[in-house]
Amino acid sequence: QEQLVESGGGVVQPGRSLRLSCAASGFTFSSYGMHWVRQAPGKGLEWLAVISHDGSNRDYADSVKGRITISRDNSKDTLFLQMNSLRLEDTAIYYCAKTAALSNWFDPWGQGTLVTVSS
Amino acid sequence: DIQMTQSPSSVSASVGDSVTITCRASQDISDWLAWYQQKPGKAPKLLMYYAISLQNWVPSRFRGSGSGTDFTLTISRVQPEDFATYYCQQANSFPLTFGGGTKVEIK
């Protein structure tokens, strides 16, 4: 079955950087656009970024544009999120998700990785 | 950006009750709407897309309706496994946006 597994979260100081990974299996990774979505503790869902199946197109939420970069390695079935200049308000669970049904809904989601920005 | 407004933010229901959740878009999104179910400590799961199309795992007591700006998720005869938080999401245009969520709680 389709599966996504995130890694790379942890505790990081404000201003530092972090790189998240998302390993995909059970589907042809190179055929699908991929997304990152986050959820602050006790809060709702916030879409962050999308990358096309071949990596040629990307788009970002304004709230993080300029501080994050989404990328992928189709040879390794892996999605990445590079986050720079981290702020306290970036503390959240970060989910990767696959584009579903050739439209921009999300299915499946990974289990999430927690990023805590704290001094 | 398209704003998605969900109501209510929470609702209490007994097993067997019917629950209705509303999602309103700030502009016309046709049927580019999805619903997700999230249980505590778990990732969201796609429940419904194109406003009315159920995922294979979703029982028929879930029903979606609406188009344009106003959408509804109805759960008929709520079961214990349905107690969760539900989010709507528009897929009409970037940035993709979610509603604030509706927590369905046990009365």
Short mmCIF file of C-alpha atoms in Angstrom, two decimals:
data_model
loop_
_atom_site.label_atom_id
_atom_site.label_comp_id
_atom_site.label_asym_id
_atom_site.label_seq_id
_atom_site.Cartn_x
_atom_site.Cartn_y
_atom_site.Cartn_z
CA GLN A 1 0.00 0.00 0.00
CA GLU A 2 1.01 3.61 -0.43
CA GLN A 3 3.12 4.80 2.46
CA LEU A 4 4.96 7.96 3.44
CA VAL A 5 7.40 8.15 6.32
CA GLU A 6 8.79 11.49 7.50
CA SER A 7 12.01 11.98 9.42
CA GLY A 8 14.35 14.75 10.45
CA GLY A 9 12.28 16.55 13.06
CA GLY A 10 13.61 17.53 16.46
CA VAL A 11 14.39 20.44 18.71
CA VAL A 12 16.18 23.36 17.08
CA GLN A 13 17.09 26.86 18.20
CA PRO A 14 15.52 29.92 16.60
CA GLY A 15 17.40 31.04 13.52
CA ARG A 16 18.80 27.61 12.78
CA SER A 17 18.00 25.30 9.87
CA LEU A 18 16.49 21.86 9.55
CA ARG A 19 15.94 19.45 6.68
CA LEU A 20 13.00 17.09 6.73
CA SER A 21 12.74 13.96 4.61
CA CYS A 22 9.78 11.90 3.46
CA ALA A 23 10.38 8.39 2.15
CA ALA A 24 7.72 7.08 -0.20
CA SER A 25 6.80 3.51 -1.03
CA GLY A 26 3.95 1.55 -2.58
CA PHE A 27 3.43 3.85 -5.58
CA THR A 28 5.36 5.31 -8.49
CA PHE A 29 6.78 8.34 -6.68
CA SER A 30 8.01 10.05 -9.84
CA SER A 31 4.46 10.24 -11.21
CA TYR A 32 2.94 12.37 -8.46
CA GLY A 33 3.12 15.87 -7.13
CA MET A 34 3.92 16.05 -3.43
CA HIS A 35 3.08 18.47 -0.63
CA TRP A 36 4.14 19.53 2.84
CA VAL A 37 1.48 20.49 5.37
CA ARG A 38 2.00 21.44 9.00
CA GLN A 39 -0.05 21.55 12.16
CA ALA A 40 0.93 23.63 15.16
CA PRO A 41 0.14 22.04 18.54
CA GLY A 42 -3.62 22.04 19.09
CA LYS A 43 -4.21 24.01 15.90
CA GLY A 44 -5.48 23.43 12.39
CA LEU A 45 -3.79 22.43 9.17
CA GLU A 46 -1.62 24.76 7.10
CA TRP A 47 -0.47 23.94 3.58
CA LEU A 48 3.17 24.90 3.01
CA ALA A 49 4.48 23.77 -0.34
CA VAL A 50 3.98 21.66 -3.44
CA ILE A 51 6.37 20.22 -5.98
CA SER A 52 5.44 18.73 -9.34
CA HIS A 53 6.16 15.12 -10.19
CA ASP A 54 9.42 15.95 -11.94
CA GLY A 55 10.47 18.80 -9.67
CA SER A 56 10.13 21.42 -12.39
CA ASN A 57 7.42 23.42 -10.62
CA ARG A 58 7.10 24.49 -6.99
CA ASP A 59 4.83 26.77 -5.04
CA TYR A 60 4.85 27.97 -1.46
CA ALA A 61 2.60 29.53 1.12
CA ASP A 62 3.35 33.20 1.66
CA SER A 63 3.90 32.58 5.37
CA VAL A 64 7.03 30.54 4.66
CA LYS A 65 8.11 31.71 1.22
CA GLY A 66 11.79 32.55 1.15
CA ARG A 67 12.55 30.45 4.22
CA ILE A 68 11.69 26.97 2.96
CA THR A 69 12.58 24.93 -0.11
CA ILE A 70 10.78 21.83 -1.27
CA SER A 71 12.73 19.35 -3.36
CA ARG A 72 12.68 15.71 -4.35
CA ASP A 73 14.96 12.89 -5.44
CA ASN A 74 12.97 10.60 -7.70
CA SER A 75 15.84 8.12 -7.87
CA LYS A 76 15.44 7.61 -4.11
CA ASP A 77 11.66 8.08 -3.84
CA THR A 78 12.24 10.83 -1.31
CA LEU A 79 10.80 14.27 -0.72
CA PHE A 80 12.58 16.99 1.23
CA LEU A 81 11.79 20.21 3.04
CA GLN A 82 14.65 22.54 3.81
CA MET A 83 13.68 25.05 6.49
CA ASN A 84 15.90 28.03 7.29
CA SER A 85 15.75 30.88 9.79
CA LEU A 86 13.39 28.90 11.97
CA ARG A 87 11.06 30.82 14.28
CA LEU A 88 9.20 29.85 17.43
CA GLU A 89 5.97 29.84 15.42
CA ASP A 90 7.35 27.13 13.13
CA THR A 91 6.88 24.64 15.95
CA ALA A 92 4.52 22.04 14.49
CA ILE A 93 4.04 18.54 13.21
CA TYR A 94 5.14 18.48 9.58
CA TYR A 95 3.35 16.08 7.26
CA CYS A 96 4.20 15.10 3.73
CA ALA A 97 1.32 14.09 1.52
CA LYS A 98 0.83 12.77 -1.98
CA THR A 99 -1.36 14.49 -4.53
CA ALA A 100 -4.46 12.38 -4.95
CA ALA A 101 -6.65 11.72 -7.98
CA LEU A 102 -4.54 14.09 -10.14
CA SER A 103 -5.86 17.01 -8.14
CA ASN A 104 -4.57 18.91 -5.18
CA TRP A 105 -6.08 16.87 -2.43
CA PHE A 106 -3.85 14.90 -0.11
CA ASP A 107 -3.81 11.13 0.07
CA PRO A 108 -2.10 9.50 1.81
CA TRP A 109 -0.36 11.49 4.52
CA GLY A 110 2.73 10.46 6.42
CA GLN A 111 2.61 10.04 10.17
CA GLY A 112 4.29 13.42 10.65
CA THR A 113 7.51 14.59 12.23
CA LEU A 114 7.57 17.07 15.11
CA VAL A 115 9.69 20.17 14.82
CA THR A 116 10.14 22.17 18.02
CA VAL A 117 11.79 25.56 17.77
CA SER A 118 12.98 26.59 21.20
CA SER A 119 15.87 28.40 22.78
CA ASP B 1 -6.15 33.73 -1.13
CA ILE B 2 -9.35 31.75 -0.69
CA GLN B 3 -10.55 31.71 2.90
CA MET B 4 -12.37 28.61 4.13
CA THR B 5 -14.73 29.08 7.05
CA GLN B 6 -16.03 26.04 8.89
CA SER B 7 -18.86 25.92 11.37
CA PRO B 8 -19.40 24.96 14.05
CA SER B 9 -15.93 24.70 15.58
CA SER B 10 -17.21 21.89 17.76
CA VAL B 11 -20.37 19.85 18.11
CA SER B 12 -21.50 17.33 20.70
CA ALA B 13 -23.52 14.37 19.56
CA SER B 14 -24.75 11.05 20.84
CA VAL B 15 -24.26 7.79 19.00
CA GLY B 16 -27.02 7.57 16.42
CA ASP B 17 -27.46 11.32 16.02
CA SER B 18 -27.05 13.16 12.74
CA VAL B 19 -24.29 15.80 12.51
CA THR B 20 -23.92 18.52 9.89
CA ILE B 21 -20.74 20.53 9.31
CA THR B 22 -20.67 23.56 7.03
CA CYS B 23 -17.75 24.92 5.03
CA ARG B 24 -17.92 28.24 3.20
CA ALA B 25 -15.38 29.47 0.65
CA SER B 26 -14.65 33.17 0.20
CA GLN B 27 -15.02 32.76 -3.56
CA ASP B 28 -16.42 30.26 -6.03
CA ILE B 29 -14.41 27.02 -5.97
CA SER B 30 -16.86 24.94 -8.05
CA ASP B 31 -16.56 21.42 -6.59
CA TRP B 32 -12.87 21.62 -5.74
CA LEU B 33 -13.43 20.69 -2.13
CA ALA B 34 -12.14 17.87 0.04
CA TRP B 35 -12.98 16.75 3.55
CA TYR B 36 -10.52 15.11 5.94
CA GLN B 37 -10.97 13.21 9.18
CA GLN B 38 -8.33 13.45 11.88
CA LYS B 39 -8.25 11.46 15.09
CA PRO B 40 -6.08 12.47 18.06
CA GLY B 41 -2.40 11.77 17.52
CA LYS B 42 -2.96 10.65 13.94
CA ALA B 43 -2.47 12.17 10.52
CA PRO B 44 -5.54 13.39 8.64
CA LYS B 45 -7.20 10.99 6.22
CA LEU B 46 -8.93 11.98 2.99
CA LEU B 47 -12.62 11.37 3.49
CA MET B 48 -14.21 12.93 0.45
CA TYR B 49 -13.20 14.86 -2.67
CA TYR B 50 -14.92 16.75 -5.47
CA ALA B 51 -17.28 17.72 -2.64
CA ILE B 52 -19.32 14.52 -2.87
CA SER B 53 -17.06 11.57 -3.80
CA LEU B 54 -16.38 9.20 -0.91
CA GLN B 55 -13.07 7.45 -0.48
CA ASN B 56 -13.37 3.64 -0.61
CA TRP B 57 -13.00 3.24 3.14
CA VAL B 58 -15.73 5.71 4.04
CA PRO B 59 -19.13 4.31 5.07
CA SER B 60 -22.25 5.50 3.32
CA ARG B 61 -23.51 7.36 6.41
CA PHE B 62 -21.13 10.15 5.35
CA ARG B 63 -22.50 12.47 2.68
CA GLY B 64 -21.12 15.58 1.08
CA SER B 65 -23.01 18.24 -0.77
CA GLY B 66 -22.62 21.71 -2.22
CA SER B 67 -20.80 23.58 -4.92
CA GLY B 68 -19.61 27.09 -5.52
CA THR B 69 -19.09 28.60 -2.09
CA ASP B 70 -21.24 26.56 0.30
CA PHE B 71 -20.58 22.96 1.24
CA THR B 72 -21.87 20.51 3.81
CA LEU B 73 -20.62 17.30 5.38
CA THR B 74 -23.36 15.24 6.98
CA ILE B 75 -22.84 12.21 9.16
CA SER B 76 -26.03 10.23 9.61
CA ARG B 77 -26.34 7.93 12.63
CA VAL B 78 -22.96 8.90 14.12
CA GLN B 79 -20.92 5.91 15.29
CA PRO B 80 -18.23 5.83 18.02
CA GLU B 81 -15.47 5.70 15.40
CA ASP B 82 -16.71 8.94 13.83
CA PHE B 83 -15.72 11.09 16.80
CA ALA B 84 -12.85 13.10 15.38
CA THR B 85 -11.97 16.49 13.93
CA TYR B 86 -13.04 17.23 10.37
CA TYR B 87 -11.40 19.72 8.02
CA CYS B 88 -12.46 21.04 4.65
CA GLN B 89 -9.87 22.06 2.06
CA GLN B 90 -10.15 23.91 -1.22
CA ALA B 91 -8.16 22.65 -4.18
CA ASN B 92 -9.30 25.33 -6.64
CA SER B 93 -6.18 27.45 -6.50
CA PHE B 94 -2.90 28.02 -4.71
CA PRO B 95 -2.31 28.61 -1.91
CA LEU B 96 -4.34 25.58 -0.89
CA THR B 97 -6.29 26.40 2.24
CA PHE B 98 -8.13 24.55 4.98
CA GLY B 99 -11.06 25.37 7.16
CA GLY B 100 -10.40 25.76 10.85
CA GLY B 101 -11.76 22.33 11.72
CA THR B 102 -14.84 20.95 13.46
CA LYS B 103 -14.43 18.68 16.44
CA VAL B 104 -17.20 16.11 16.75
CA GLU B 105 -17.39 15.10 20.40
CA ILE B 106 -19.37 12.56 22.34
CA LYS B 107 -22.27 14.05 24.28
#
